Amino acid sequence: MENSIGKKFTITSFGESHGRCIGVVIDGCPAGLPVSETDIQKEVDKRKPTSPIATTRAEAEKVEILSGIAGGYTTGAPVCLLIWNTDIDSTEYERIRSLPRPGHADYTAFIKYGGFNDYRGGGRFSGRITAGFVMAGAVARKLLEYINVEVLAHTVEIGGVKAAKKEPDEIRAVVEKNALKCADAKAAEEMLKVIEQAKAEGDSVGGIIEGIALNVHVGLGEPVFDTLEGDLAKALFDIPAVKGVEFGSGFSAAGKRGSENNDPFTIRDGKIVTTTNNAGGILGGISNGMPIVVRVAVKPTSSIAVRQETVDMVEMKNTTIEVKGRHDACIVPRAVPAVEAMMAITLCDFALRAGIIPEVLK
Ligand SMILES: Cc1cc2nc3c(=O)[nH]c(=O)nc-3n(C[C@H](O)[C@H](O)[C@H](O)COP(=O)(O)O)c2cc1C
């Protein structure tokens, strides 16, 4: 089960960066959901590299539905979605096969799989596997439409440049128009400069993505071991390069007083709500009906052109490496659709477990 996640809405990831394909199998998707290749393609296109900051790997990323959808509707059978890899260049990876690239999984995978792992382009550890997450996320988002739940994600920080706080309406309106997927246009310009500077120096930068889920029902989450926070965090940590996940006030809560951090309750339009949302929409591992707000820290791209120390794992000697090839100086914008996808997939799983989404849609 190491390549699967979820209990009722289960996704299984397969494929490698430089293998034949990248794909996903969804099990447990209710029958009767209208889904087309175009619906899924629309989401996958959001993760395409955006010049001038991104990789020059020019994948067509054409989505194919292999099973589980007939006549435009899910059938209740496993849904298999696939993208063929077309633009593969593994030359560089042959040269550095025994030299683990710092920041990558080359060393840990070499030890764990005895050198049999597909090392080309990072194999199973490549960011490319998130294409499968995004395909499954597209189906999950369509399911969430049934219960009026919306998931949004946007870039809030890159290379230390922070975006101003924006409301969901502004995020929705701007995020897809901007190469950095940042709703603060002024900050986005600064972020771009920081990325270009790092790139010119053969280096890279990281950043933070904020994910928001709106209109989530009260009561999703299964304490104590399947809390909504726990499962969302697990799903988000499955995105390569994610090194931190915090909900609501997150780590800053540690420095606050209870009187600042507690979210007071009030009745608004006949509904119980909180006047602030430091909890990020989750109390006791259960959704409280406020927006779920999660921030995801993405590390700087590991593949950098500057010379770094490494070892030759076969000859067991110290050496250096300069990673050539096609890499993003900042992967944050490309990880934004993956954050949306993993949130949607997890919320779908919980909504199905709670019986809020029926098993047959009519
Ligand atoms: C969409 C996406 C694209 C990525 N592209 C690259 C890349 O071009 N170069 C790189 O060094 N890392 C890239 N990564 C991150 C690496 O796959 C990841 O850092 C590496 O496999 C080690 O895993 P870890 O950072 O989770 O420990 C990407 C990640 C994502 C989500």
Coordinates of C-alpha atoms and ligand atoms in Angstrom, one line a residue:
M1 CA 0.0 0.0 0.0
E2 CA 3.0 2.4 0.0
N3 CA 1.9 3.9 -3.3
S4 CA -1.7 4.3 -2.2
I5 CA -3.5 6.8 0.0
G6 CA -7.1 7.1 1.3
K7 CA -9.6 4.7 2.8
K8 CA -12.8 5.2 0.7
F9 CA -11.5 7.4 -2.1
T10 CA -8.2 5.6 -2.7
I11 CA -5.5 6.7 -5.2
T12 CA -2.6 4.6 -6.3
S13 CA 0.3 6.4 -8.0
F14 CA 2.5 4.8 -10.6
G15 CA 5.2 5.7 -13.1
E16 CA 8.6 7.2 -13.2
S17 CA 10.1 10.5 -14.4
H18 CA 11.9 8.9 -17.3
G19 CA 9.8 5.7 -17.6
R20 CA 7.1 5.2 -20.2
C21 CA 4.3 7.0 -18.3
I22 CA 3.0 8.7 -15.2
G23 CA -0.4 7.7 -13.9
V24 CA -2.9 7.1 -11.2
V25 CA -5.7 4.6 -10.3
I26 CA -8.6 5.9 -8.3
D27 CA -10.7 3.3 -6.5
G28 CA -13.9 4.2 -4.6
C29 CA -15.0 7.0 -6.9
P30 CA -18.9 7.0 -6.9
A31 CA -20.7 6.1 -10.1
G32 CA -22.5 8.7 -12.1
L33 CA -19.9 11.6 -11.9
P34 CA -19.6 13.4 -15.2
V35 CA -15.9 13.6 -16.1
S36 CA -14.2 14.2 -19.4
E37 CA -10.5 14.2 -20.5
T38 CA -10.9 17.9 -20.9
D39 CA -11.9 18.4 -17.2
I40 CA -8.7 16.5 -16.2
Q41 CA -6.5 18.1 -18.8
K42 CA -7.5 21.6 -17.6
E43 CA -6.1 20.8 -14.1
V44 CA -2.9 19.1 -15.5
D45 CA -2.2 22.1 -17.7
K46 CA -2.0 24.3 -14.6
R47 CA 1.2 22.5 -13.7
K48 CA 2.9 23.1 -17.0
P49 CA 6.3 24.9 -16.7
T50 CA 6.0 28.6 -17.0
S51 CA 8.9 30.5 -18.6
P52 CA 11.2 32.2 -17.6
I53 CA 11.7 30.4 -14.3
A54 CA 10.9 26.8 -15.2
T55 CA 12.4 23.7 -16.7
T56 CA 12.7 23.4 -20.5
R57 CA 11.4 19.9 -20.4
A58 CA 8.5 20.2 -22.9
E59 CA 6.1 17.4 -22.1
A60 CA 2.8 17.5 -24.0
E61 CA 1.2 16.0 -20.8
K62 CA -1.8 14.7 -22.7
V63 CA -4.3 13.0 -20.4
E64 CA -5.7 9.6 -21.3
I65 CA -8.6 7.9 -19.6
L66 CA -8.0 4.1 -19.6
S67 CA -10.8 2.8 -17.5
G68 CA -13.7 3.6 -15.1
I69 CA -15.3 6.3 -17.2
A70 CA -17.8 5.4 -20.0
G71 CA -20.2 7.7 -21.8
G72 CA -18.8 10.7 -19.9
Y73 CA -19.7 9.3 -16.5
T74 CA -17.7 7.3 -13.8
T75 CA -18.9 3.7 -13.8
G76 CA -18.0 2.9 -10.2
A77 CA -15.0 0.8 -11.4
P78 CA -11.4 1.8 -10.9
V79 CA -10.5 4.9 -12.9
C80 CA -7.1 4.7 -14.5
L81 CA -5.6 7.9 -15.8
L82 CA -2.3 8.2 -17.6
I83 CA 0.1 10.5 -19.3
W84 CA 2.8 9.1 -21.6
N85 CA 6.3 10.6 -21.1
T86 CA 7.5 11.9 -24.4
D87 CA 10.3 14.4 -23.8
I88 CA 12.9 12.2 -22.0
D89 CA 16.7 12.9 -22.0
S90 CA 18.5 10.6 -19.5
T91 CA 22.0 11.3 -20.7
E92 CA 23.0 13.4 -17.7
Y93 CA 21.7 10.8 -15.3
E94 CA 24.0 8.0 -16.7
R95 CA 27.0 10.2 -16.1
I96 CA 26.2 10.9 -12.4
R97 CA 24.5 7.5 -11.7
S98 CA 26.8 6.7 -8.7
L99 CA 27.0 10.3 -7.5
P100 CA 24.0 11.2 -5.3
R101 CA 22.8 14.7 -5.9
P102 CA 22.6 16.7 -2.6
G103 CA 19.0 17.4 -1.7
H104 CA 17.7 14.5 -3.8
A105 CA 16.6 10.9 -2.9
D106 CA 19.4 9.4 -4.9
Y107 CA 21.4 8.2 -1.9
T108 CA 18.4 6.9 0.2
A109 CA 16.8 5.2 -2.8
F110 CA 20.2 3.6 -3.7
I111 CA 20.5 2.1 -0.3
K112 CA 16.9 1.1 0.2
Y113 CA 16.5 -0.6 -3.3
G114 CA 20.0 -1.9 -3.6
G115 CA 20.7 0.3 -6.7
F116 CA 17.8 -1.2 -8.7
N117 CA 15.7 2.0 -8.4
D118 CA 15.1 3.9 -11.6
Y119 CA 17.5 6.7 -11.0
R120 CA 16.8 8.5 -14.3
G121 CA 15.3 12.0 -13.7
G122 CA 14.8 11.1 -10.0
G123 CA 12.6 8.1 -11.0
R124 CA 9.7 7.7 -8.5
F125 CA 10.9 10.7 -6.5
S126 CA 10.5 13.2 -9.3
G127 CA 8.1 16.1 -9.1
R128 CA 6.6 14.6 -12.2
I129 CA 4.7 12.0 -10.2
T130 CA 2.5 15.0 -9.1
A131 CA 1.0 14.9 -12.6
G132 CA -0.8 11.7 -11.3
F133 CA -1.9 13.5 -8.1
V134 CA -3.3 16.3 -10.2
M135 CA -5.3 14.0 -12.5
A136 CA -6.9 12.3 -9.4
G137 CA -7.3 15.7 -7.9
A138 CA -9.3 16.8 -10.9
V139 CA -11.8 14.0 -10.3
A140 CA -11.9 14.7 -6.6
R141 CA -12.6 18.4 -7.3
K142 CA -15.6 17.4 -9.5
L143 CA -16.9 15.2 -6.6
L144 CA -16.5 18.0 -4.1
E145 CA -18.6 20.3 -6.4
Y146 CA -21.5 18.0 -5.4
I147 CA -21.2 19.2 -1.8
N148 CA -20.2 22.7 -2.8
V149 CA -16.7 22.4 -1.4
E150 CA -14.0 24.5 -3.2
V151 CA -10.3 24.1 -2.9
L152 CA -7.9 26.9 -3.8
A153 CA -4.1 27.2 -3.5
H154 CA -1.7 30.1 -4.2
T155 CA 1.9 31.1 -3.7
V156 CA 2.3 33.3 -0.6
E157 CA 6.1 33.5 -0.4
I158 CA 9.1 32.9 -2.6
G159 CA 12.8 33.4 -1.7
G160 CA 11.8 35.4 1.4
V161 CA 9.4 37.7 -0.5
K162 CA 6.0 37.6 1.1
A163 CA 2.7 38.3 -0.6
A164 CA 0.0 40.5 1.1
K165 CA -3.0 38.6 2.5
K166 CA -5.7 38.1 -0.2
E167 CA -9.3 37.0 0.0
P168 CA -10.6 34.0 -1.9
D169 CA -12.2 36.2 -4.6
E170 CA -9.0 37.9 -5.4
I171 CA -7.1 34.6 -5.4
R172 CA -9.6 33.0 -7.7
A173 CA -9.4 36.0 -10.1
V174 CA -5.7 36.3 -10.3
V175 CA -3.9 33.1 -9.6
E176 CA -4.1 31.4 -13.0
K177 CA -3.1 34.6 -14.8
N178 CA 0.2 34.9 -13.1
A179 CA 3.2 32.7 -13.8
L180 CA 4.0 32.5 -10.1
K181 CA 0.4 31.7 -9.0
C182 CA 0.6 34.6 -6.6
A183 CA -2.4 36.8 -6.1
D184 CA -0.3 39.8 -5.0
A185 CA 1.0 41.2 -8.4
K186 CA 3.5 43.5 -6.8
A187 CA 5.0 40.8 -4.7
A188 CA 5.0 38.5 -7.7
E189 CA 7.3 40.9 -9.5
E190 CA 9.7 40.9 -6.6
M191 CA 9.6 37.1 -6.4
L192 CA 10.4 36.9 -10.1
K193 CA 13.5 39.0 -9.6
V194 CA 14.7 36.8 -6.7
I195 CA 14.2 33.7 -8.8
E196 CA 16.0 35.2 -11.8
Q197 CA 18.9 36.3 -9.5
A198 CA 19.2 32.8 -8.0
K199 CA 19.0 31.2 -11.5
A200 CA 21.7 33.6 -12.8
E201 CA 23.9 32.3 -10.0
G202 CA 23.2 28.7 -10.8
D203 CA 21.1 28.5 -7.6
S204 CA 17.5 28.1 -6.6
V205 CA 14.9 29.3 -4.1
G206 CA 11.9 27.9 -2.2
G207 CA 8.7 29.3 -0.8
I208 CA 5.3 28.8 0.8
I209 CA 2.0 27.8 -0.7
E210 CA -1.3 28.4 1.1
G211 CA -4.1 26.0 0.5
I212 CA -7.7 26.9 1.4
A213 CA -10.8 24.7 1.4
L214 CA -14.2 26.6 1.6
N215 CA -17.6 25.4 2.6
V216 CA -16.3 22.3 4.3
H217 CA -19.0 20.6 6.4
V218 CA -18.6 20.5 10.2
G219 CA -17.6 17.0 11.4
L220 CA -15.0 15.7 8.9
G221 CA -12.1 13.9 10.6
E222 CA -11.8 10.6 12.6
P223 CA -9.9 11.1 15.8
V224 CA -7.6 10.0 17.1
F225 CA -5.5 8.5 14.4
D226 CA -7.3 9.7 11.3
T227 CA -7.6 13.3 12.1
L228 CA -8.3 15.7 9.3
E229 CA -5.1 17.6 10.1
G230 CA -3.1 14.4 10.2
D231 CA -4.4 13.0 6.9
L232 CA -4.1 16.3 5.1
A233 CA -0.6 16.7 6.3
K234 CA 0.3 13.2 5.2
A235 CA -1.1 13.8 1.7
L236 CA 0.7 17.2 1.4
F237 CA 4.0 15.6 2.6
D238 CA 3.7 13.2 -0.3
I239 CA 4.4 16.1 -2.7
P240 CA 8.2 16.0 -3.3
A241 CA 10.1 19.0 -1.8
V242 CA 7.5 19.7 0.9
K243 CA 9.3 20.1 4.2
G244 CA 6.7 21.8 6.4
V245 CA 2.9 21.9 6.8
E246 CA 1.1 24.1 9.3
F247 CA -2.6 24.8 9.9
G248 CA -4.1 28.2 10.8
S249 CA -1.7 30.1 13.0
G250 CA 0.6 27.0 13.0
F251 CA 4.0 27.5 14.4
S252 CA 3.3 31.1 15.4
A253 CA 0.7 29.8 17.9
A254 CA 3.5 28.6 20.1
G255 CA 4.5 32.3 20.7
K256 CA 0.9 33.6 21.3
R257 CA -1.3 33.8 24.4
G258 CA -4.4 31.7 24.6
S259 CA -6.4 34.9 24.6
E260 CA -4.9 35.8 21.2
N261 CA -5.0 32.4 19.7
N262 CA -8.4 31.1 20.7
D263 CA -11.1 31.7 18.1
P264 CA -14.2 33.1 19.8
F265 CA -17.6 31.6 18.8
T266 CA -20.6 33.6 17.6
I267 CA -23.8 33.1 15.7
R268 CA -23.9 34.5 12.2
D269 CA -26.9 34.1 9.9
G270 CA -28.2 31.3 12.2
K271 CA -24.9 29.4 12.1
I272 CA -22.2 28.9 14.7
V273 CA -18.9 30.3 13.4
T274 CA -15.7 31.7 14.9
T275 CA -14.7 35.3 14.6
T276 CA -11.1 34.5 13.9
N277 CA -9.6 31.3 12.3
N278 CA -6.3 30.6 14.1
A279 CA -7.4 26.9 14.2
G280 CA -7.3 26.8 10.4
G281 CA -10.8 25.3 10.3
I282 CA -10.0 22.2 12.4
L283 CA -10.6 21.6 16.1
G284 CA -9.8 18.2 17.7
G285 CA -8.9 16.8 14.3
I286 CA -12.5 17.6 13.1
S287 CA -13.5 20.3 10.6
N288 CA -15.4 23.1 12.3
G289 CA -17.0 24.7 9.2
M290 CA -14.5 27.6 9.0
P291 CA -12.2 27.7 5.9
I292 CA -9.4 25.1 6.2
V293 CA -6.2 27.0 5.9
V294 CA -2.9 25.2 5.5
R295 CA 0.5 26.5 4.6
V296 CA 3.0 24.3 2.9
A297 CA 6.8 25.0 2.9
V298 CA 8.6 24.0 -0.3
K299 CA 12.3 23.7 -0.2
P300 CA 14.6 25.3 -2.8
T301 CA 15.1 23.2 -5.9
S302 CA 17.8 20.6 -5.2
S303 CA 19.2 20.5 -8.7
I304 CA 21.5 23.5 -8.9
A305 CA 24.4 24.2 -11.2
V306 CA 26.8 25.3 -8.5
R307 CA 29.5 22.8 -7.6
Q308 CA 28.6 20.7 -4.5
E309 CA 30.3 18.1 -2.5
T310 CA 29.2 14.5 -2.9
V311 CA 30.5 10.9 -3.0
D312 CA 31.0 8.2 -5.5
M313 CA 28.8 5.4 -3.9
V314 CA 30.4 2.7 -5.9
E315 CA 34.1 3.7 -5.6
M316 CA 33.5 5.0 -2.0
K317 CA 35.4 8.2 -2.4
N318 CA 34.7 11.9 -2.0
T319 CA 34.1 14.0 -5.1
T320 CA 32.1 17.0 -6.4
I321 CA 29.0 17.4 -8.6
E322 CA 27.5 20.1 -10.8
V323 CA 24.0 19.2 -11.7
K324 CA 23.3 19.9 -15.3
G325 CA 20.0 19.2 -17.2
R326 CA 16.7 20.9 -17.2
H327 CA 15.4 22.2 -13.8
D328 CA 13.2 24.9 -12.4
A329 CA 15.1 27.5 -10.3
C330 CA 11.9 27.6 -8.2
I331 CA 9.3 24.8 -8.2
V332 CA 6.8 26.5 -5.9
P333 CA 4.3 27.6 -8.7
R334 CA 4.4 24.1 -10.2
A335 CA 3.6 22.6 -6.8
V336 CA 0.5 24.8 -6.3
P337 CA -1.8 22.4 -8.4
A338 CA -0.4 19.5 -6.4
V339 CA -1.4 21.1 -3.1
E340 CA -5.0 21.7 -4.4
A341 CA -5.1 18.1 -5.6
M342 CA -3.9 16.5 -2.4
M343 CA -6.4 18.6 -0.4
A344 CA -9.2 17.7 -2.7
I345 CA -8.4 14.0 -2.6
T346 CA -8.2 14.0 1.2
L347 CA -11.4 15.9 1.6
C348 CA -13.2 13.6 -0.8
D349 CA -12.1 10.6 1.2
F350 CA -13.4 12.1 4.4
A351 CA -16.7 13.2 2.8
L352 CA -17.2 9.7 1.4
R353 CA -16.4 8.2 4.8
A354 CA -18.9 10.5 6.5
G355 CA -21.6 9.6 3.9
I356 CA -21.9 13.3 2.8
I357 CA -21.1 12.3 -0.8
P358 CA -23.4 9.3 -1.9
E359 CA -21.9 6.2 -3.5
V360 CA -24.1 6.7 -6.6
L361 CA -24.6 10.2 -7.9
K362 CA -28.0 11.0 -9.5
Ligands
LIG1 C1 6.1 19.9 -9.4 C2 7.5 19.6 -8.9 C3 8.6 19.7 -9.7 C4 9.8 19.5 -9.3 N1 10.9 19.7 -10.1 C5 12.2 19.5 -9.6 C6 13.3 19.9 -10.4 O1 13.1 20.3 -11.6 N2 14.5 19.8 -9.9 C7 14.7 19.3 -8.6 O2 15.8 19.3 -8.1 N3 13.7 19.0 -7.8 C8 12.4 19.1 -8.3 N4 11.3 18.8 -7.5 C9 11.6 18.3 -6.1 C10 12.3 16.9 -6.0 O3 11.5 16.0 -6.7 C11 12.5 16.5 -4.5 O4 13.1 17.6 -3.8 C12 13.4 15.3 -4.4 O5 12.8 14.2 -5.1 C13 13.7 14.9 -3.0 O6 12.6 14.7 -2.3 P1 12.2 15.6 -0.9 O7 12.6 17.0 -1.2 O8 10.8 15.4 -0.8 O9 13.1 15.0 0.2 C14 10.0 19.0 -7.9 C15 8.9 18.9 -7.1 C16 7.7 19.2 -7.5 C17 6.5 19.0 -6.6

